[in-house]
Amino acid sequence: MISANEAKNIIIDSTILLDPEKVCLIDSINRFSSEDIKTKINLPLWDNSSMDGFAFKLKENFELKNESVNQFKIVGSLFPGDSYLPKIKDGEAIKIMTGAPIPYGANCVIPIENAKTFEIEDSSYVLFTTEPKLGNNIRRKGSDFIIGENIISVGQKIRPYDIAKLAANGIAVIKVYSRPKISILATGNELVKPGMKLNKHTIYDSNSLSIASMVKEAGGIPNIIGIAKDEISSIEANLRNALDSDAIICSAGVSVGDRDYIKDVIEDQGKINFWAVNIQPGKPFLYSHIQGRGKSIPFFGLPGNPVSVMVLMIKYVIPSIIKMQGDNNIHPKTIIAKLDEQIVNNSKRNMFARVKVKNIDGKLIASPYQNHSSHIISSFSESNGLANVPENCKILKAGAEVEVEVFDNSNIL
Ligand code: AMP
Ligand code: MG
């Protein structure tokens, strides 16, 4: 039996990055760039006004109170998008709107709110009511980005703010790593699809949906294949529908029960990387590679108990799915919290105990969920982290510090 860390290393080391694909900017959101992207233009492209106001040439002898210099003849107006750029002379001003290019000869813009206009004969004039300073309200060429600057790096997650940068640079299509197509298979004679009628001693297949939703949340494309009977032929037939995917996640039938056939089927079809991991919950955990159509496909054989499924998904499967998409940041967020009640680990294995971490006056306190059984689905909705209890630790006492992998940090921020 291998350790928790060995299992993680085997999975991560054997996870292969998917091929990049070109996508429209909007479809790149939350995906990972497969290229470094440099700016193609300066931003702003040219000096322009940050206010609706008046552009003019501020001279050294300017004085707010001196009517002979604080008086500018308005010689036109400029709007964003105007292609013609006028030139102004000393004593002239141009009415300018936000985003319009600064006319030749101007070195200052005064906002409309700080200007007074008046007429003398047929001409319009403006004077200023606040002290103008050289360069006021001019957005300089290249003050945001300079041509050739790196704005996206390989492996970077694309967020809305990055989309803003890319679009502002005129980039419409970028290359990101493909999203993995993940086939999900449940096995068990007792299983019924949610929404259908239960027969005697049957239960709903919750694993397929919990796995699919976690895959989706992690950026993968889940494909629920269905429910296989606990029969070799049924498992094989279902697996044939999964051979085009980038990974297969199967639940149940992987242990040592009389009708647990997953290991037999997989042994026939490929190479088993490991079968049992020294963890609690989730010990019967099979990781292998089977021959798909033209490629080798990672196969995750999880046990059937819903809690084991979710723990193994968080600890092992999701990091692999994230790595396939090119994320540089696959390591989970862990925190150190103080236990407010003891955790008993009777398993002699590395235990991942469900805990609820709270931030109480800046201190992180972890309350363990008391029922550690693998069928208690409700324990998960009451928890937000998995505390790491080493295999040789029988009791982790109240007050002890524990490392917690947080899967929902909304309570502790
Ligand atoms: P197994 O791993 O086949 O021994 O199953 C362990 C436990 O998980 C049994 O109680 C099963 O009924 C239950 N189980 C198996 N598959 C599912 C599933 N898809 N959804 C919910 N429970 C399941
Ligand atoms: Mg079973």
XYZ file of C-alpha atoms and ligand atoms in Angstrom:
437
model
C 0.000 0.000 0.000
C 1.396 3.413 -0.926
C 1.213 6.630 1.090
C -1.036 9.630 0.482
C 1.893 11.639 -0.901
C 3.185 8.860 -3.114
C -0.270 8.513 -4.656
C -0.428 12.243 -5.296
C 3.031 12.304 -6.895
C 2.257 9.344 -9.159
C -0.941 11.003 -10.370
C 0.523 14.450 -10.899
C 3.728 13.188 -12.539
C 1.744 11.079 -15.010
C -0.782 13.821 -15.844
C -0.248 15.153 -19.344
C -1.070 18.670 -20.442
C -3.786 18.764 -23.116
C -3.185 20.335 -26.522
C -3.788 24.068 -26.850
C -6.685 25.376 -28.914
C -7.590 28.808 -30.266
C -10.641 30.396 -28.676
C -12.470 33.719 -28.894
C -11.642 36.009 -26.019
C -14.969 35.478 -24.243
C -14.460 31.715 -24.265
C -11.022 32.030 -22.695
C -12.442 33.092 -19.319
C -11.159 30.906 -16.432
C -8.940 28.974 -18.828
C -5.149 28.851 -18.917
C -3.042 30.551 -21.547
C -0.676 28.323 -23.507
C 1.299 31.317 -24.767
C 3.033 34.460 -23.608
C 1.147 37.406 -25.051
C 2.788 40.757 -25.743
C 1.092 44.048 -26.480
C 0.957 45.021 -30.118
C 0.180 48.682 -29.561
C 0.821 51.415 -27.027
C -2.024 52.196 -24.706
C -3.191 54.934 -24.875
C -2.241 55.029 -28.533
C -1.779 58.813 -28.404
C -1.982 61.602 -25.829
C -5.650 62.258 -25.144
C -7.900 64.147 -22.810
C -9.146 62.613 -19.573
C -11.878 65.256 -19.186
C -14.501 67.132 -21.135
C -12.857 70.557 -21.157
C -10.622 72.953 -23.045
C -7.191 72.166 -24.457
C -4.749 75.040 -24.780
C -1.103 75.983 -24.530
C -0.149 76.958 -20.979
C 2.653 79.525 -20.980
C 5.041 80.399 -18.169
C 3.627 83.889 -17.686
C 0.083 82.569 -17.067
C -1.724 84.167 -14.150
C -5.248 83.303 -13.158
C -6.036 86.908 -12.220
C -4.475 88.532 -15.245
C -7.291 88.943 -17.752
C -4.911 89.633 -20.592
C -3.386 86.090 -20.386
C -6.361 84.203 -18.892
C -8.455 84.556 -22.007
C -8.398 82.066 -24.864
C -10.248 82.199 -28.108
C -12.220 78.984 -28.756
C -11.259 77.927 -32.284
C -13.112 74.618 -32.578
C -14.059 71.389 -30.897
C -12.630 67.859 -30.875
C -14.439 64.570 -30.265
C -13.121 61.038 -29.766
C -12.998 59.381 -33.170
C -12.301 62.633 -35.055
C -9.614 61.821 -37.577
C -8.421 65.379 -38.183
C -6.043 66.751 -35.549
C -5.927 70.567 -35.506
C -3.057 72.741 -34.398
C -3.598 75.581 -31.945
C -1.651 78.752 -31.444
C -0.860 80.801 -28.344
C -4.040 82.335 -26.901
C -6.293 79.747 -28.520
C -8.284 76.901 -26.969
C -10.190 73.948 -28.357
C -13.202 72.436 -26.703
C -12.270 68.784 -26.208
C -14.236 65.715 -25.075
C -12.884 62.845 -22.966
C -10.818 60.453 -25.097
C -10.240 62.894 -27.961
C -6.602 63.358 -29.071
C -4.750 66.403 -27.729
C -4.399 68.944 -30.546
C -0.927 69.892 -31.760
C 0.461 72.725 -29.692
C -1.659 72.059 -26.546
C -0.073 71.015 -23.272
C -2.928 71.264 -20.796
C -6.662 70.529 -20.469
C -8.930 72.353 -18.055
C -12.297 70.734 -17.250
C -15.500 72.446 -18.316
C -16.452 72.812 -14.652
C -13.400 75.050 -14.094
C -13.930 77.254 -17.130
C -16.128 80.227 -17.979
C -17.087 80.986 -21.563
C -18.130 84.350 -22.894
C -18.694 86.094 -26.198
C -16.918 89.114 -27.605
C -18.521 90.227 -30.814
C -18.882 87.080 -32.953
C -16.207 85.049 -31.182
C -16.332 82.727 -28.158
C -13.710 82.904 -25.430
C -12.872 80.924 -22.321
C -11.133 81.789 -19.069
C -10.148 79.477 -16.283
C -11.248 79.623 -12.646
C -8.637 77.227 -11.199
C -4.870 77.277 -11.576
C -3.897 75.111 -14.583
C -0.689 73.093 -14.469
C 1.388 71.799 -17.327
C 0.087 68.382 -18.479
C -3.160 68.590 -16.502
C -5.763 66.037 -17.640
C -3.651 64.642 -20.447
C -3.442 60.849 -20.592
C -0.025 60.141 -22.037
C 0.671 57.725 -24.874
C 1.889 54.366 -23.471
C 1.068 55.253 -19.854
C -0.953 52.013 -19.504
C 0.993 49.586 -21.726
C 4.049 50.017 -23.889
C 4.325 48.118 -27.145
C 5.994 44.717 -26.653
C 5.162 44.480 -22.949
C 4.219 41.002 -21.688
C 0.599 41.031 -20.530
C -0.161 37.287 -20.242
C 2.214 34.450 -19.355
C 1.990 30.734 -20.114
C -0.156 28.988 -17.480
C -1.868 32.186 -16.378
C -5.575 31.939 -15.623
C -7.596 34.335 -17.748
C -9.800 36.556 -15.605
C -12.168 39.341 -16.682
C -9.406 41.929 -16.010
C -7.113 40.057 -18.395
C -9.865 40.012 -21.023
C -10.005 43.813 -20.656
C -6.234 44.060 -21.343
C -6.397 41.720 -24.312
C -9.429 43.370 -25.886
C -7.907 46.846 -25.374
C -4.912 45.567 -27.334
C -7.157 44.462 -30.165
C -6.589 40.766 -29.533
C -9.696 38.727 -30.416
C -8.456 35.139 -30.281
C -5.959 33.502 -27.919
C -4.510 30.049 -27.391
C -5.508 28.217 -24.217
C -5.125 24.611 -23.149
C -8.106 22.414 -24.019
C -10.689 21.538 -21.399
C -10.509 17.858 -20.484
C -13.436 15.672 -21.460
C -14.086 13.453 -18.463
C -16.226 10.320 -18.656
C -18.004 9.374 -15.454
C -19.202 5.867 -14.781
C -21.100 4.515 -11.761
C -21.198 0.809 -11.025
C -23.580 -1.105 -8.788
C -26.732 -3.198 -9.145
C -28.329 -1.111 -6.403
C -28.115 2.187 -8.265
C -30.949 4.171 -9.812
C -30.619 7.465 -11.678
C -31.964 10.440 -9.675
C -35.434 11.353 -10.948
C -36.361 7.704 -11.596
C -38.436 5.469 -9.342
C -36.649 3.538 -6.606
C -37.261 -0.198 -6.368
C -36.834 -2.249 -3.248
C -33.330 -1.853 -1.776
C -32.106 0.410 -4.479
C -30.497 3.803 -3.861
C -29.927 6.875 -5.974
C -26.619 7.272 -7.769
C -25.329 10.447 -6.171
C -21.666 9.885 -7.048
C -22.044 10.512 -10.780
C -23.555 13.924 -10.135
C -21.156 14.935 -7.372
C -18.190 13.906 -9.539
C -19.614 15.655 -12.614
C -20.233 18.867 -10.722
C -16.715 18.896 -9.277
C -15.279 18.249 -12.739
C -17.335 21.103 -14.146
C -16.333 23.453 -11.350
C -12.689 22.609 -12.087
C -13.074 23.522 -15.780
C -13.508 20.017 -17.200
C -16.327 18.817 -19.453
C -18.149 15.981 -17.675
C -19.918 13.242 -19.580
C -22.003 10.927 -17.413
C -21.902 7.597 -19.191
C -24.376 5.814 -16.958
C -24.627 3.021 -14.449
C -22.932 -0.324 -15.084
C -24.186 -3.504 -13.444
C -21.782 -5.406 -11.206
C -20.884 -7.630 -14.146
C -17.687 -7.694 -16.165
C -19.566 -7.487 -19.472
C -21.618 -4.482 -18.356
C -18.544 -2.621 -17.091
C -16.664 -3.358 -20.314
C -19.581 -2.265 -22.496
C -19.878 1.025 -20.614
C -16.141 1.628 -20.742
C -16.209 1.359 -24.528
C -18.259 4.577 -24.530
C -15.484 6.359 -22.648
C -12.529 5.688 -24.895
C -12.503 9.133 -26.517
C -12.173 10.999 -23.243
C -9.160 12.570 -21.547
C -9.834 10.739 -18.248
C -12.355 8.290 -16.826
C -13.686 8.483 -13.282
C -15.497 5.417 -12.043
C -17.109 4.895 -8.652
C -17.626 1.672 -6.645
C -16.785 -1.943 -7.324
C -13.084 -1.333 -6.754
C -12.620 -3.055 -3.402
C -12.393 -6.738 -2.445
C -16.113 -7.627 -2.441
C -17.291 -10.652 -4.396
C -18.751 -8.509 -7.158
C -16.035 -5.836 -7.230
C -14.868 -6.325 -10.807
C -13.291 -2.977 -11.664
C -9.740 -4.075 -10.908
C -10.139 -7.261 -13.019
C -11.525 -5.335 -15.981
C -8.839 -2.655 -15.817
C -6.017 -5.164 -15.408
C -7.145 -6.647 -18.703
C -7.189 -3.301 -20.485
C -4.116 -1.485 -19.272
C -1.525 -0.783 -16.657
C -2.362 -0.349 -12.960
C -0.313 2.419 -11.357
C -1.591 1.696 -7.849
C -4.608 0.142 -6.211
C -4.611 0.854 -2.479
C -3.592 4.031 -0.666
C -2.902 4.329 3.042
C -5.649 6.885 3.666
C -8.947 7.111 5.480
C -11.435 7.437 3.876
C -10.713 6.198 0.350
C -8.257 3.319 0.771
C -9.480 1.221 -2.179
C -8.400 3.707 -4.829
C -7.265 2.470 -8.184
C -5.241 4.590 -10.582
C -4.318 3.230 -13.959
C -4.000 3.964 -17.650
C -6.089 2.134 -20.209
C -5.802 2.088 -23.971
C -8.263 4.516 -25.531
C -8.780 5.429 -29.167
C -5.276 6.401 -30.167
C -4.164 7.382 -26.677
C -3.631 6.173 -23.161
C -6.374 7.397 -20.802
C -5.950 7.908 -17.057
C -8.545 5.898 -15.146
C -9.531 6.793 -11.582
C -11.333 3.945 -9.829
C -12.873 5.448 -6.696
C -14.691 3.506 -3.985
C -18.493 3.744 -3.843
C -19.016 5.540 -0.564
C -20.015 9.126 -1.382
C -17.699 10.716 1.203
C -14.693 8.736 -0.034
C -15.553 9.862 -3.548
C -15.588 13.540 -2.621
C -12.392 13.310 -0.542
C -10.513 11.566 -3.355
C -11.858 14.011 -5.893
C -10.611 16.980 -3.841
C -7.247 15.468 -2.905
C -6.290 13.660 -6.105
C -8.558 13.860 -9.140
C -9.219 17.602 -9.291
C -5.505 18.556 -9.090
C -4.917 16.256 -12.075
C -7.827 17.749 -14.036
C -6.481 21.210 -13.275
C -2.988 20.263 -14.396
C -4.334 18.927 -17.723
C -5.638 22.438 -18.428
C -2.243 24.027 -17.929
C -2.755 25.606 -14.501
C 0.572 26.443 -12.863
C -1.081 26.451 -9.500
C -2.251 22.915 -8.765
C -1.322 22.721 -5.138
C -4.311 23.027 -2.823
C -4.645 25.840 -0.362
C -3.776 24.640 3.120
C -4.024 26.541 6.368
C -3.028 25.801 9.938
C -5.950 25.850 12.393
C -6.400 25.034 16.066
C -8.707 22.114 16.882
C -11.505 22.880 19.313
C -12.280 19.166 19.803
C -10.123 16.082 19.490
C -10.007 13.858 16.419
C -9.718 10.120 17.003
C -8.015 8.191 14.232
C -8.624 4.475 14.699
C -7.717 3.633 11.123
C -3.909 3.607 11.495
C -3.992 5.366 8.147
C -3.441 8.945 7.085
C -6.840 10.395 7.885
C -8.524 13.290 6.105
C -11.076 14.378 8.683
C -13.895 16.683 7.731
C -13.711 19.908 9.743
C -15.388 23.263 9.749
C -12.867 26.081 9.986
C -14.018 29.417 11.349
C -12.185 32.671 11.671
C -12.805 33.804 15.241
C -11.226 37.210 15.898
C -8.466 36.485 13.400
C -7.730 32.978 14.771
C -8.527 29.929 12.663
C -10.438 27.343 14.689
C -11.270 23.893 13.268
C -14.269 21.949 14.582
C -14.144 18.292 13.542
C -17.288 16.610 12.303
C -17.965 13.874 14.789
C -19.262 11.108 12.528
C -16.354 10.028 10.310
C -18.295 7.289 8.476
C -17.912 7.337 4.710
C -21.640 7.260 3.979
C -22.528 10.481 5.843
C -23.022 12.820 2.879
C -24.420 15.530 5.159
C -21.016 15.738 6.894
C -19.659 17.409 3.790
C -22.189 20.208 3.690
C -21.324 20.897 7.331
C -17.586 21.101 6.566
C -15.262 23.334 4.612
C -11.947 21.527 4.971
C -10.086 18.257 5.318
C -7.743 18.052 8.316
C -4.608 15.995 7.820
C -4.206 13.480 10.658
C -0.995 11.432 10.241
C -1.203 7.635 10.182
C 0.735 7.210 13.431
C -1.438 9.678 15.341
C -4.289 7.979 17.185
C -5.645 11.073 18.891
C -5.139 14.643 17.820
C -6.030 16.551 20.960
C -8.195 19.631 21.321
C -5.883 22.669 21.148
C -3.486 20.987 18.713
C -2.591 22.695 15.486
C -3.687 20.864 12.375
C -3.069 21.353 8.667
C -6.334 21.759 6.773
C -6.927 21.663 3.053
C -9.733 24.138 2.599
C -12.265 23.429 -0.119
C -14.599 26.298 0.681
C -12.967 29.381 2.164
C -16.043 31.614 2.393
C -16.227 31.163 6.167
C -12.645 32.008 6.961
C -11.773 34.992 4.823
P -18.664 -0.412 -3.114
O -17.496 0.480 -3.307
O -19.196 -0.940 -4.400
O -18.402 -1.465 -2.110
O -19.805 0.521 -2.519
C -19.665 1.107 -1.249
C -20.924 1.812 -0.829
O -21.171 2.900 -1.681
C -22.180 0.958 -0.908
O -22.976 1.233 0.216
C -22.841 1.417 -2.183
O -24.230 1.195 -2.198
C -22.499 2.869 -2.193
N -22.483 3.410 -3.547
C -21.897 2.838 -4.588
N -22.048 3.580 -5.706
C -22.765 4.667 -5.335
C -23.260 5.783 -6.039
N -23.017 5.937 -7.332
N -23.959 6.716 -5.369
C -24.183 6.558 -4.039
N -23.753 5.506 -3.329
C -23.044 4.560 -3.962
Mg -20.752 -2.252 -4.968
